[in-house]
The first five atom37 places (N, CA, C, CB, O) and aatype in JSON, in Angstrom:
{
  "aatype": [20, 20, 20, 20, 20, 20, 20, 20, 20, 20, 20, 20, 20, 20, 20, 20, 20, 20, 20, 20, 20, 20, 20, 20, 20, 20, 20, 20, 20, 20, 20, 20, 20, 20, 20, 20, 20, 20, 20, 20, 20, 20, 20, 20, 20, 20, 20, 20, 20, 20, 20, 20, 20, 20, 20, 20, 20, 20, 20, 20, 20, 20, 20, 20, 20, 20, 20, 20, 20, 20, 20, 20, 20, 20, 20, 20, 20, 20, 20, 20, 20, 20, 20, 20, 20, 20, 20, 20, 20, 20, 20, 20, 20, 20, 20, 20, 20, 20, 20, 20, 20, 20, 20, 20, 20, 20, 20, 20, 20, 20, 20, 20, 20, 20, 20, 20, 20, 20, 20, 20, 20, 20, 20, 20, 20, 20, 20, 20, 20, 20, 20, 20],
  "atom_mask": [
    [1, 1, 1, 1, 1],
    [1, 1, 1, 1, 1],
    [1, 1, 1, 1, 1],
    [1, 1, 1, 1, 1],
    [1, 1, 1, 1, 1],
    [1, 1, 1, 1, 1],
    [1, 1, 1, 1, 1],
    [1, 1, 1, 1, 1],
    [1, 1, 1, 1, 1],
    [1, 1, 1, 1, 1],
    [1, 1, 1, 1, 1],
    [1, 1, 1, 1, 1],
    [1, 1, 1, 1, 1],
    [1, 1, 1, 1, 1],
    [1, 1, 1, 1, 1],
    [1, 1, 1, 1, 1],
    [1, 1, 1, 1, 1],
    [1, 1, 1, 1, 1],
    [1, 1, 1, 1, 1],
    [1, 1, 1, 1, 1],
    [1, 1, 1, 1, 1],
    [1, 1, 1, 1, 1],
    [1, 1, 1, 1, 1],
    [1, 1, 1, 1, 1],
    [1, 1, 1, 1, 1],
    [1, 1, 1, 1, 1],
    [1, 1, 1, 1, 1],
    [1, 1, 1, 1, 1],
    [1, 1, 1, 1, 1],
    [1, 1, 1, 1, 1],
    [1, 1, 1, 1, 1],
    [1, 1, 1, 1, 1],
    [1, 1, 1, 1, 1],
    [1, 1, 1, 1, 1],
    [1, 1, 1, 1, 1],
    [1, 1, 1, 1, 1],
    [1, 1, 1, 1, 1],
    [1, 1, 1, 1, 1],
    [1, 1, 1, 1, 1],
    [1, 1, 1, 1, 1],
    [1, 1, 1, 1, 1],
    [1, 1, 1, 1, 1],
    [1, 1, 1, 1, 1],
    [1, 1, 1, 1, 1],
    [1, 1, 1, 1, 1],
    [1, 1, 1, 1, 1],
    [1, 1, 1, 1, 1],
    [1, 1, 1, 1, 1],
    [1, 1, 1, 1, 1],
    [1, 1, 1, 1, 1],
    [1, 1, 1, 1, 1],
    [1, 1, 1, 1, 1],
    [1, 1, 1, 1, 1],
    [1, 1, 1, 1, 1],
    [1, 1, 1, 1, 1],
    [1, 1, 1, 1, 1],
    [1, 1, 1, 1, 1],
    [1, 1, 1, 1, 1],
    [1, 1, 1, 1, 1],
    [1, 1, 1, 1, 1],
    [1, 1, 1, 1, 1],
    [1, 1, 1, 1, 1],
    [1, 1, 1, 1, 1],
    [1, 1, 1, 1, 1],
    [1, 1, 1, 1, 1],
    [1, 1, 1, 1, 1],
    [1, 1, 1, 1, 1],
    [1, 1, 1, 1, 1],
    [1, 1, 1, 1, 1],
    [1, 1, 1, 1, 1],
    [1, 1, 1, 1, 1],
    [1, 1, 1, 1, 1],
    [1, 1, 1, 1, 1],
    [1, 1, 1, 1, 1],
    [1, 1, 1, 1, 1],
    [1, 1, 1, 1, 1],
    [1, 1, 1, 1, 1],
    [1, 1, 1, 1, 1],
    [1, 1, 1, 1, 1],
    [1, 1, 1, 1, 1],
    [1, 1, 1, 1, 1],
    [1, 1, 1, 1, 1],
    [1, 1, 1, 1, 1],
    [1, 1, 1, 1, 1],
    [1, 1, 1, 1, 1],
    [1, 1, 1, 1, 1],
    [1, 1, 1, 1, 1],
    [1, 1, 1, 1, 1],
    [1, 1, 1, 1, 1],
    [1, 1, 1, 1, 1],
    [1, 1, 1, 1, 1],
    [1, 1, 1, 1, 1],
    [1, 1, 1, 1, 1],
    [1, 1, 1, 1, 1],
    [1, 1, 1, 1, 1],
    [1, 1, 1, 1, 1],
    [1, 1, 1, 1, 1],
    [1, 1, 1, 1, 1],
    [1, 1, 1, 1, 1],
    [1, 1, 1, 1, 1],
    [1, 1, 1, 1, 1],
    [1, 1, 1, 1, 1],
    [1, 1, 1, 1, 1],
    [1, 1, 1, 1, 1],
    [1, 1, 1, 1, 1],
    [1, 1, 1, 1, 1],
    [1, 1, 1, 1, 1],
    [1, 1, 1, 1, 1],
    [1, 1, 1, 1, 1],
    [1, 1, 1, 1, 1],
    [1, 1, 1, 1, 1],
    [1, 1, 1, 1, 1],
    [1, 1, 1, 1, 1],
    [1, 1, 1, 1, 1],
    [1, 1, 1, 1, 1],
    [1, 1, 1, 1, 1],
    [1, 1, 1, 1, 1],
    [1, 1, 1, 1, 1],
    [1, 1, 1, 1, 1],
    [1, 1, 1, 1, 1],
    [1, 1, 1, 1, 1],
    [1, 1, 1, 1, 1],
    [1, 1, 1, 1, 1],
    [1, 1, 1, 1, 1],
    [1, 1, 1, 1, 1],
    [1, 1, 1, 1, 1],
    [1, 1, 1, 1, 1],
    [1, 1, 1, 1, 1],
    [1, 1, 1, 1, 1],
    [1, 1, 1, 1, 1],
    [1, 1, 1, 1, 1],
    [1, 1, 1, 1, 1]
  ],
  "atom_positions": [
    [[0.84, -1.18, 0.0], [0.0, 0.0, 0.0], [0.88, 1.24, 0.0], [-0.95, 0.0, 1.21], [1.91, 1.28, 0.68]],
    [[0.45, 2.33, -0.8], [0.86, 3.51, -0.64], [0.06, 4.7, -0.84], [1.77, 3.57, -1.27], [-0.99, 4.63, -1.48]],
    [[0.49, 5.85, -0.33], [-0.31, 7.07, -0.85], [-0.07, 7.42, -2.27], [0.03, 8.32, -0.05], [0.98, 8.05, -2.22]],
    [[-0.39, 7.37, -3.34], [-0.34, 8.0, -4.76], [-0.25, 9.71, -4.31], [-1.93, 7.53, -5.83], [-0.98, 10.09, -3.4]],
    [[0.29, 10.29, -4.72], [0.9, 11.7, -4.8], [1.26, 12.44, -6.54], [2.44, 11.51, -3.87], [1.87, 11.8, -7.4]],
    [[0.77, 13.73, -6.73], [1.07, 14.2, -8.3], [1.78, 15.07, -7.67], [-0.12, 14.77, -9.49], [1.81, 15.0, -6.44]],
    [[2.65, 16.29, -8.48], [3.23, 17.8, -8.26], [2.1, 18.57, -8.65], [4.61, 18.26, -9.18], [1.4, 18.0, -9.49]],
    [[1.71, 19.68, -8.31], [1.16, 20.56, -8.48], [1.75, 21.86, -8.12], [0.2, 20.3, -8.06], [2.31, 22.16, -7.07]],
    [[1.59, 22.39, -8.9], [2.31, 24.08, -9.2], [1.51, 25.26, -8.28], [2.04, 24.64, -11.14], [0.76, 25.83, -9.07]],
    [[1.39, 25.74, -7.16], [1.16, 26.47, -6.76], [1.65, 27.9, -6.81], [1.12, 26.01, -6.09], [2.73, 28.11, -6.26]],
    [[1.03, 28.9, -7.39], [1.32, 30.14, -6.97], [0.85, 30.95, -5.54], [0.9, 30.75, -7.99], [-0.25, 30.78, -5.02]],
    [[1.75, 31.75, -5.09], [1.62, 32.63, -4.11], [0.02, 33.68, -4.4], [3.16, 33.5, -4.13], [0.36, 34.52, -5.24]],
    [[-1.27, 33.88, -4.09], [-1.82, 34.67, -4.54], [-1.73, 36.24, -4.45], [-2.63, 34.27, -4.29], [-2.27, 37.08, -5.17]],
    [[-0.61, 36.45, -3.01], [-0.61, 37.71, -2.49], [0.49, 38.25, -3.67], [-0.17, 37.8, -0.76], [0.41, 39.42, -4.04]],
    [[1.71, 37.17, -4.37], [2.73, 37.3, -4.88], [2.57, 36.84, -6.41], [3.64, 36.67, -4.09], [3.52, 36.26, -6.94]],
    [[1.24, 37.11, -7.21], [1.18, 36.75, -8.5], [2.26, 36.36, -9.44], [0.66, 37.59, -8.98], [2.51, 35.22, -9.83]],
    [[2.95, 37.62, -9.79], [4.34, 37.52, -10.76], [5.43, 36.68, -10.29], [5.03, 38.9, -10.96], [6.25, 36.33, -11.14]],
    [[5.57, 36.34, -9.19], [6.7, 35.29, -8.79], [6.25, 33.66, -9.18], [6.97, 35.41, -7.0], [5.17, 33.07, -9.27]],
    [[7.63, 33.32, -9.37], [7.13, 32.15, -10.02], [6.51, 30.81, -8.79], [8.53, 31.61, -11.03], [6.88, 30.77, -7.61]],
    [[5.72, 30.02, -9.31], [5.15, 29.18, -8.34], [6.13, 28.15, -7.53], [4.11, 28.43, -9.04], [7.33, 28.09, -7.8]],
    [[5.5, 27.32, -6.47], [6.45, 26.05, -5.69], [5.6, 25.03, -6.02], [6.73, 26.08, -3.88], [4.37, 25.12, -5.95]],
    [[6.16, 24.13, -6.35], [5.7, 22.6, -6.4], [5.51, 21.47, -5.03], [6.8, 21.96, -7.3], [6.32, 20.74, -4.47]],
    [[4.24, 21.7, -4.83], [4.01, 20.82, -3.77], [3.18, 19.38, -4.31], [3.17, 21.68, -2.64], [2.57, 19.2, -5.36]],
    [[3.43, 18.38, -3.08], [2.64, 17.42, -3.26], [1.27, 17.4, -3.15], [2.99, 16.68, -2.67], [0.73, 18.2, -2.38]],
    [[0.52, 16.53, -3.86], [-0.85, 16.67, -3.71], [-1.52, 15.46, -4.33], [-1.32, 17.95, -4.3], [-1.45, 15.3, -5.55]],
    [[-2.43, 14.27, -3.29], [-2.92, 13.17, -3.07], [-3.75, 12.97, -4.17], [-3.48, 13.07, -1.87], [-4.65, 13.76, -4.47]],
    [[-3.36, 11.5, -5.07], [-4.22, 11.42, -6.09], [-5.28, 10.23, -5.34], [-3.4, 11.01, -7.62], [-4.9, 9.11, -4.98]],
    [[-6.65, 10.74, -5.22], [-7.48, 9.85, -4.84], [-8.16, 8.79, -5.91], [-8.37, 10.58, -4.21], [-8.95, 9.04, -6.82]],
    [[-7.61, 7.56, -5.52], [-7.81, 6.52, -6.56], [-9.92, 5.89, -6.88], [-6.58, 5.03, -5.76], [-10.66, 5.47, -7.77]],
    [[-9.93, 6.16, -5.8], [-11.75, 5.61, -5.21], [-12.42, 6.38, -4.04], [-11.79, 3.86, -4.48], [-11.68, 6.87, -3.19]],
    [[-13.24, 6.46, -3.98], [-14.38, 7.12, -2.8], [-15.1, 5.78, -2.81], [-15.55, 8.73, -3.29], [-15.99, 5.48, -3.61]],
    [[-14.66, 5.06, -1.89], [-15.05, 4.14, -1.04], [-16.94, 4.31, -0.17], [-13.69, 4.26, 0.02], [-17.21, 4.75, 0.95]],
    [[-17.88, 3.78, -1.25], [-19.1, 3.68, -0.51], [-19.31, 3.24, 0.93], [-19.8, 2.93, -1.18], [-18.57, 2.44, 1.51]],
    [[-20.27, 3.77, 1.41], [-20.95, 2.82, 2.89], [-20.61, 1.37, 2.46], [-23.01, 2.95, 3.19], [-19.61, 0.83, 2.92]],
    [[-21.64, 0.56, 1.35], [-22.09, -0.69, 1.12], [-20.55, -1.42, 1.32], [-22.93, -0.85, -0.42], [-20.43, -2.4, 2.05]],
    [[-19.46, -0.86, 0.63], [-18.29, -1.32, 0.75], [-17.19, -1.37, 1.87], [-17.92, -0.86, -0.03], [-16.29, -2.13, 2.23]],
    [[-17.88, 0.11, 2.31], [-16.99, -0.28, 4.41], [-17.51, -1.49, 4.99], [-17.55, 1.09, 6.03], [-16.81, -2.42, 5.38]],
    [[-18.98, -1.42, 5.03], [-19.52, -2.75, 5.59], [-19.4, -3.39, 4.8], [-20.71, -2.95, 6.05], [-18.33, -3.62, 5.36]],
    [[-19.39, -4.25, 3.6], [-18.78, -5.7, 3.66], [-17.73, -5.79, 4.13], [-18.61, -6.35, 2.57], [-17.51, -6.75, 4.87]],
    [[-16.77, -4.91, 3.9], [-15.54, -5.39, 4.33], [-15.27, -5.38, 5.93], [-14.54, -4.6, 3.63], [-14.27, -6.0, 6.29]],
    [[-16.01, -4.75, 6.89], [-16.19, -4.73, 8.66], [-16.71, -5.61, 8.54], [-16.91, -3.7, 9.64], [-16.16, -6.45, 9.25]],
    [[-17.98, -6.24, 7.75], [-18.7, -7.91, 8.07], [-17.45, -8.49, 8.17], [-19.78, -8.82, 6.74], [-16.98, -8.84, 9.25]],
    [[-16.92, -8.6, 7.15], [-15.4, -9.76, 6.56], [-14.63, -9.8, 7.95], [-14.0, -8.9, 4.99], [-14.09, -10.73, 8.54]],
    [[-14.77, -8.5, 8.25], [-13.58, -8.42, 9.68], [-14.05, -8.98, 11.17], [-13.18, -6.65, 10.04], [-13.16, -9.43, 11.89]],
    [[-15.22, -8.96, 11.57], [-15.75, -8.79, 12.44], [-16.91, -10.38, 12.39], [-16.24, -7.24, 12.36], [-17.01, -11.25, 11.53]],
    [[-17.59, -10.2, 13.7], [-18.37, -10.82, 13.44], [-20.18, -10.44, 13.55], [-17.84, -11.71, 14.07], [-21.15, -11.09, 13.94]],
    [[-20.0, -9.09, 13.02], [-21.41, -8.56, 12.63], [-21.75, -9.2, 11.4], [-21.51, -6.98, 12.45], [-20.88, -9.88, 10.85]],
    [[-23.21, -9.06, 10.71], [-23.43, -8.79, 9.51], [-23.6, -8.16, 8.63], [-23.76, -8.98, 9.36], [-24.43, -7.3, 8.91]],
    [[-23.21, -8.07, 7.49], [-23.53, -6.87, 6.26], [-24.57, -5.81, 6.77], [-24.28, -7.6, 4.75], [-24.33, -4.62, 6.96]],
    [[-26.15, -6.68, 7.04], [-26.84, -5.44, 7.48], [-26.82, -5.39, 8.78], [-28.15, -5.29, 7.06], [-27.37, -4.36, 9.16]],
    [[-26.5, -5.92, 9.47], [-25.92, -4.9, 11.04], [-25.29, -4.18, 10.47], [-24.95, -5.48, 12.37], [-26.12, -3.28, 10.43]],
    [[-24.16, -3.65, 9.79], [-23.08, -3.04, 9.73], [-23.59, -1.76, 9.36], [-22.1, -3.63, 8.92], [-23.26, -0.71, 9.91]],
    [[-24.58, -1.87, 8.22], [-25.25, -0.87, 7.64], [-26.1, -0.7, 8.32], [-25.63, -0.94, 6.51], [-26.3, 0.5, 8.09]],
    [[-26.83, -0.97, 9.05], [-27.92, -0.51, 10.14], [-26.9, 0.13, 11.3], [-29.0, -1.99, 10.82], [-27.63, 0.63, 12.15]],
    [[-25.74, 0.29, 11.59], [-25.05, 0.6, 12.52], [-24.79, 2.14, 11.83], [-23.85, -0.47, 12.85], [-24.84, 3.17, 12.5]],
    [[-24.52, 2.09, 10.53], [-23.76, 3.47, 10.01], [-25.35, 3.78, 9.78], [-22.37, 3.51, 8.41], [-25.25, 4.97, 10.1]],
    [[-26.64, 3.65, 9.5], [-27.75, 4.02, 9.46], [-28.08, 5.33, 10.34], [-28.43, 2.94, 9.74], [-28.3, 6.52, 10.14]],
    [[-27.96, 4.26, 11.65], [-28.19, 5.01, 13.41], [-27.31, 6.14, 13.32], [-27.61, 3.93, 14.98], [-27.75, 7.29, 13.37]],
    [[-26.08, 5.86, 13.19], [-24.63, 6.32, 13.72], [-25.05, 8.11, 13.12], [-22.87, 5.22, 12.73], [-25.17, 9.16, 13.76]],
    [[-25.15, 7.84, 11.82], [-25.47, 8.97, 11.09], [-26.54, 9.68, 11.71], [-25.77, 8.67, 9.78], [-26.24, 10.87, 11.79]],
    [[-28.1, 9.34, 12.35], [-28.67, 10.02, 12.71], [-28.84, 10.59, 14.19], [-29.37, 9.63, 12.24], [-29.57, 11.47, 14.65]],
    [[-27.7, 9.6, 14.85], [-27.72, 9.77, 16.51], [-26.13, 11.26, 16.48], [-27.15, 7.51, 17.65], [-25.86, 12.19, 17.25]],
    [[-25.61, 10.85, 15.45], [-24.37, 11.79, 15.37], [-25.31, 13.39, 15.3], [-23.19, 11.37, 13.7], [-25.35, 14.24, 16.19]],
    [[-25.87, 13.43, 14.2], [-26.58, 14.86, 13.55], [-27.31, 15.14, 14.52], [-27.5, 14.84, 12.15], [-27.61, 16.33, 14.61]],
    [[-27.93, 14.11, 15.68], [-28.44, 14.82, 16.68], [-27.96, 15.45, 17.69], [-29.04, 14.31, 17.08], [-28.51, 16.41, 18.23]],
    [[-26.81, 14.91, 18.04], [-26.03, 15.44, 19.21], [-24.85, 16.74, 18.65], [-25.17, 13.99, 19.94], [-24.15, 17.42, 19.39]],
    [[-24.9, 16.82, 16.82], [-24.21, 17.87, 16.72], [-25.02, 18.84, 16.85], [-23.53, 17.95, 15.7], [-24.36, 19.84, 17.14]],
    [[-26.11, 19.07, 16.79], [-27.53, 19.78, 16.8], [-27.69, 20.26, 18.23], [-28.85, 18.74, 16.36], [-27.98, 21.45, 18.38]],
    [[-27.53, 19.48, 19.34], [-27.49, 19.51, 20.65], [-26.09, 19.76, 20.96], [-28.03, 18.33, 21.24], [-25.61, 18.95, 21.75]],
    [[-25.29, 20.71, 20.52], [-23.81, 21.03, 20.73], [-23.12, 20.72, 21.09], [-23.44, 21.6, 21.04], [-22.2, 21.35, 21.61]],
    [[-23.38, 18.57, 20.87], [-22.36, 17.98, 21.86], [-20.81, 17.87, 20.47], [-23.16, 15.98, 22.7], [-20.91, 18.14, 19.27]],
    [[-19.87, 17.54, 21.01], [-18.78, 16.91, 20.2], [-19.18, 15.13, 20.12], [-17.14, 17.28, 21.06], [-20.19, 14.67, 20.64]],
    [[-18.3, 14.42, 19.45], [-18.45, 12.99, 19.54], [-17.3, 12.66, 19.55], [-19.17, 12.29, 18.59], [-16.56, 13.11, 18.67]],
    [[-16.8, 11.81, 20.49], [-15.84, 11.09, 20.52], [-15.9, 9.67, 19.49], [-15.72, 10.86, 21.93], [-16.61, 8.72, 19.83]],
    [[-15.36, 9.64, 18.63], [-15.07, 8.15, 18.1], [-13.72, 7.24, 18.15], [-15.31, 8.22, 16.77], [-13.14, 6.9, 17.11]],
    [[-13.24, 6.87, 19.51], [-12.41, 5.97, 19.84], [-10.95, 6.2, 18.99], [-13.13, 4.65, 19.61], [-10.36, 7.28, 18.94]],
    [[-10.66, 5.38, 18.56], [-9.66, 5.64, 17.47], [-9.68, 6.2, 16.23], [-9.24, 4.75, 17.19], [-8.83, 6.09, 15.35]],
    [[-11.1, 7.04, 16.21], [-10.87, 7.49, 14.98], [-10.87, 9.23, 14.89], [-11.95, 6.8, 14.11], [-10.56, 10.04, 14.02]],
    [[-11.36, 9.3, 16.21], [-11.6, 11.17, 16.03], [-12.72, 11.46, 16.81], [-12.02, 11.86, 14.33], [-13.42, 10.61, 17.37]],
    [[-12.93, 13.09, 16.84], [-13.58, 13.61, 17.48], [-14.18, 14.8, 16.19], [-12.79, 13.98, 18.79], [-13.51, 15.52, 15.45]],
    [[-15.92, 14.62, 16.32], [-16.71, 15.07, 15.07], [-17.57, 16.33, 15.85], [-17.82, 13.65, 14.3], [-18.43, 16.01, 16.67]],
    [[-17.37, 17.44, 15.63], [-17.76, 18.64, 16.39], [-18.49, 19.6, 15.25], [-16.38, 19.38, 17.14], [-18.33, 19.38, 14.05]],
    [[-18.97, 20.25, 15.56], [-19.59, 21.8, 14.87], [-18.66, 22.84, 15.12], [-21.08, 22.4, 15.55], [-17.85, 22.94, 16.03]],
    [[-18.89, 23.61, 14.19], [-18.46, 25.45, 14.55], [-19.2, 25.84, 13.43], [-16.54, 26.16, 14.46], [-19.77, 25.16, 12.57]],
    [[-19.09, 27.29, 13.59], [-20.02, 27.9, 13.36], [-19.38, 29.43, 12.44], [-20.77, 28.0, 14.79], [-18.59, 30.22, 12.94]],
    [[-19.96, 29.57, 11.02], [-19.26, 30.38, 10.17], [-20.26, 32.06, 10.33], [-19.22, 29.49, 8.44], [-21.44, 32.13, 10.68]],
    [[-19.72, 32.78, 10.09], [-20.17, 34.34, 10.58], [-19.51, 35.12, 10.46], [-20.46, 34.63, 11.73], [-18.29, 34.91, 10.47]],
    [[-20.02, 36.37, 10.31], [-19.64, 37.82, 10.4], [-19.7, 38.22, 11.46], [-20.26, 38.66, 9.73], [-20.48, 37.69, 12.25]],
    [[-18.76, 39.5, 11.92], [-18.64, 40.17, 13.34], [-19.4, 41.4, 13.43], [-17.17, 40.52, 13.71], [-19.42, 42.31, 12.61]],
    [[-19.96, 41.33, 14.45], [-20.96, 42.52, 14.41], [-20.15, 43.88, 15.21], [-22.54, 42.02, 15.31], [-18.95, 43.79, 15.44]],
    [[-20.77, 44.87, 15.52], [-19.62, 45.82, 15.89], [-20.04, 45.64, 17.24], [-19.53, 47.45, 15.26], [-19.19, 46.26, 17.88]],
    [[-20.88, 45.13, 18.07], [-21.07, 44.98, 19.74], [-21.49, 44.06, 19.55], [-21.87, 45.83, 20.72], [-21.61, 43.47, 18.47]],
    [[-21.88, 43.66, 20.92], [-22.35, 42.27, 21.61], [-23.88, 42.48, 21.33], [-21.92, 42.06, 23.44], [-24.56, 41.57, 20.86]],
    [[-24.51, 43.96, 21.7], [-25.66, 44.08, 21.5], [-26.4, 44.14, 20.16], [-25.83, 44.94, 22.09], [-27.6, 44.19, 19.89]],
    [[-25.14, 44.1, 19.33], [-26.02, 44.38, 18.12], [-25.76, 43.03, 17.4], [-25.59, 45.81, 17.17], [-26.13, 42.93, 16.23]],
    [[-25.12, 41.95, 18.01], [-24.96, 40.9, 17.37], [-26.35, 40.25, 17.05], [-24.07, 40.1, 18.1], [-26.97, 39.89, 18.05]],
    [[-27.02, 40.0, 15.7], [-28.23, 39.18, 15.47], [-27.87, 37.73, 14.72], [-29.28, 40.07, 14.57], [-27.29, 37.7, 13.63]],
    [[-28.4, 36.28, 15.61], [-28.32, 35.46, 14.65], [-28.37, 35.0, 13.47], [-28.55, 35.16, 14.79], [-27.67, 34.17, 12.89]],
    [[-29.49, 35.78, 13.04], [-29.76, 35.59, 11.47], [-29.05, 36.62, 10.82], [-31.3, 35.67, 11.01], [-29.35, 36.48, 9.64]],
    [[-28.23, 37.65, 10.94], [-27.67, 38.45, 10.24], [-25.87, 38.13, 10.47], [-28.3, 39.88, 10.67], [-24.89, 38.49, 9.82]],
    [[-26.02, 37.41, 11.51], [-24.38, 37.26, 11.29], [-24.02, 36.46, 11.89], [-23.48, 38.23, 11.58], [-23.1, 36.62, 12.69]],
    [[-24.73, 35.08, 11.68], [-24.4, 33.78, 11.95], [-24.56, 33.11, 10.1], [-25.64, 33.07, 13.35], [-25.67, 32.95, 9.59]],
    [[-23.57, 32.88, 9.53], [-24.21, 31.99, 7.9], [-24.33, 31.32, 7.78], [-23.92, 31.78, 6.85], [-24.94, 31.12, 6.73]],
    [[-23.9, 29.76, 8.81], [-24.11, 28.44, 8.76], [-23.44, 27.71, 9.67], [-23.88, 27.98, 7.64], [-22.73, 28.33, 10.46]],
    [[-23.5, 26.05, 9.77], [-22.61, 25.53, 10.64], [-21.61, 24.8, 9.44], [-23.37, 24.51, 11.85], [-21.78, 24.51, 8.25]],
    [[-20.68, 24.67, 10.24], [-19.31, 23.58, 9.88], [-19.18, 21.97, 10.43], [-17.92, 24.3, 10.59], [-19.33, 21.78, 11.64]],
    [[-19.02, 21.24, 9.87], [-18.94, 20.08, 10.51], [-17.59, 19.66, 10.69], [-19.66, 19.15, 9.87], [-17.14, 19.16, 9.65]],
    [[-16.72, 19.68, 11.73], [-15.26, 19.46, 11.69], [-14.88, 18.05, 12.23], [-14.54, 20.56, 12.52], [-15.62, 17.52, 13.06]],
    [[-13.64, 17.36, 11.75], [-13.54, 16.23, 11.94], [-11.72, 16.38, 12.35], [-14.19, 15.33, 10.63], [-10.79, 16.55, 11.56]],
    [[-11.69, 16.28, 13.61], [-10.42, 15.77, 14.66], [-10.28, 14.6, 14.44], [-10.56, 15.87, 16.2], [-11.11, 13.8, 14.86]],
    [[-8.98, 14.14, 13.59], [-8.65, 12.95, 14.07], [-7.86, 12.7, 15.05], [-8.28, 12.39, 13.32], [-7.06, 13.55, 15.41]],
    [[-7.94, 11.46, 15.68], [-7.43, 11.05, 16.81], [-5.99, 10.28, 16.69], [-8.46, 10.25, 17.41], [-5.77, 9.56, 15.71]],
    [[-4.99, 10.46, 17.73], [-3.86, 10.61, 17.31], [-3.11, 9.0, 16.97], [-3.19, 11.51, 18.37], [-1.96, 8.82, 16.57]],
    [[-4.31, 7.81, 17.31], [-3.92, 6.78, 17.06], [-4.16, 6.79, 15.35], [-4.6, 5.76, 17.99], [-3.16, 6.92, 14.65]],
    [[-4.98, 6.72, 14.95], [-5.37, 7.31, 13.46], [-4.35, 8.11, 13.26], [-6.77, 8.14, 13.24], [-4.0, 7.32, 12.39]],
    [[-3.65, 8.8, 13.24], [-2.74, 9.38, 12.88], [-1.1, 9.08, 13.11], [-3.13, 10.33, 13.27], [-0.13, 9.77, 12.79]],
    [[-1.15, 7.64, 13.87], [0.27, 7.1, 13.86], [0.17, 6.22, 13.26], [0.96, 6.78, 14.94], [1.18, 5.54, 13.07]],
    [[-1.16, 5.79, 12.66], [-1.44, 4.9, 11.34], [-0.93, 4.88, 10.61], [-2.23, 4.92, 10.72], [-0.16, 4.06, 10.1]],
    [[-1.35, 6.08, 10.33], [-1.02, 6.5, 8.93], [0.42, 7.11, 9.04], [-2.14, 7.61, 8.31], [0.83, 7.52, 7.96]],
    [[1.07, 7.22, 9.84], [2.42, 7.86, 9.78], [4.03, 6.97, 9.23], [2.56, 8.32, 11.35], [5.22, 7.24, 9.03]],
    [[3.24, 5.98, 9.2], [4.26, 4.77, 8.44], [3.62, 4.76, 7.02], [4.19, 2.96, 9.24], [3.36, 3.67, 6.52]],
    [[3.38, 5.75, 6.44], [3.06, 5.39, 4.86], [4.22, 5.44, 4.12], [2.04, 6.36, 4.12], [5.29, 5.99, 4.41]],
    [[3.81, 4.62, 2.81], [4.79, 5.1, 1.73], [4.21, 5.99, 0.58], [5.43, 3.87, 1.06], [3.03, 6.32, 0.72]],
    [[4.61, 6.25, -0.11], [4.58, 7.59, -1.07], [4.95, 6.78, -2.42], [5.87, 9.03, -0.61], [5.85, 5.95, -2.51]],
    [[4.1, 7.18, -3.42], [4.38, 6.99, -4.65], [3.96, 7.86, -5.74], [4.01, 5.94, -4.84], [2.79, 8.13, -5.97]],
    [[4.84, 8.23, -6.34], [4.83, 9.92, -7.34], [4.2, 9.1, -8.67], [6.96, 10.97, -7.81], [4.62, 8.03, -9.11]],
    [[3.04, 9.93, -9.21], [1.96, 9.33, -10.43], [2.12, 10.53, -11.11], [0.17, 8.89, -10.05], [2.13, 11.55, -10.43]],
    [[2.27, 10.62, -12.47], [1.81, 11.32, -13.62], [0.71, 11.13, -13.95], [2.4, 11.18, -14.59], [0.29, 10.14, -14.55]],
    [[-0.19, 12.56, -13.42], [-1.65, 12.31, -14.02], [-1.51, 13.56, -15.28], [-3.19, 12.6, -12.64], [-0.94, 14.65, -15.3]],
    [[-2.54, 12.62, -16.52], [-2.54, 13.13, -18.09], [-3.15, 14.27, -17.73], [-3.36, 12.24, -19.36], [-3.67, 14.22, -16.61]],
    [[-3.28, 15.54, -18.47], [-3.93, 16.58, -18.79], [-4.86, 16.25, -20.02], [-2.99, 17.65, -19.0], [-4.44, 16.0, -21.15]],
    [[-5.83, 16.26, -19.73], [-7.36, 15.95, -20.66], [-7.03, 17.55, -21.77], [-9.48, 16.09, -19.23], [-7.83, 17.86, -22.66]]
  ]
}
């Protein structure tokens, strides 16, 4: 297994006329469905296909409730799934109105640092992707 990686040419936006830096940037091979996490957690485990999917069913609607109810969620080794909240600043406290300068929520996703020593043993592999 490895991460697939292309170059991509970035320019500075504050610094137009200077020439760009080449950074890495993740070529995503698949977007991996629900139907396909759970078979493969059936395979692992000893739930079934539709437990598995009746689990991400719930999961999804017990999550959206408690982000709704301003809790965070802890998910074990995988992260912590929280809200914030995008807006404009009003010039006082008193004149702050929700509907005028609140624009929406954010759904943010903390991963947790075992998840992240996971993945810290990857390997890297540089792909030439074609220009259409």
């Amino acid at each position: 297994m490895a991460i697939l990686y292309e170059i991509k040419e970035r320019k500075n936006p504050q610094k137009p006329t200077l020439p760009g830096k080449f950074y890495p940037s993740v070529v995503r091979v698949n977007t991996i469905s629900t139907r396909q996490l759970a078979k493969e957690i059936s395979q692992a485990s000893t739930m079934s296909y539709a437990d598995v999917l009746g689990v991400f069913a719930a999961a999804s609607e017990v999550i959206a409730n408690h982000l709704l109810n301003s809790d965070a969620i802890r998910l074990n080794d995988l992260g912590i799934i929280s809200s914030s909240l995008r807006g404009n600043g009003a010039e006082t406290a008193e004149s702050f109105n929700a509907k005028k300068n609140i624009d929406g929520v954010k759904i943010q996703f903390l991963a947790a640092s075992s998840l992240k020593e996971a993945v810290k043993e990857a390997e890297y592999q540089r792909v030439e992707i074609e220009k259409l």
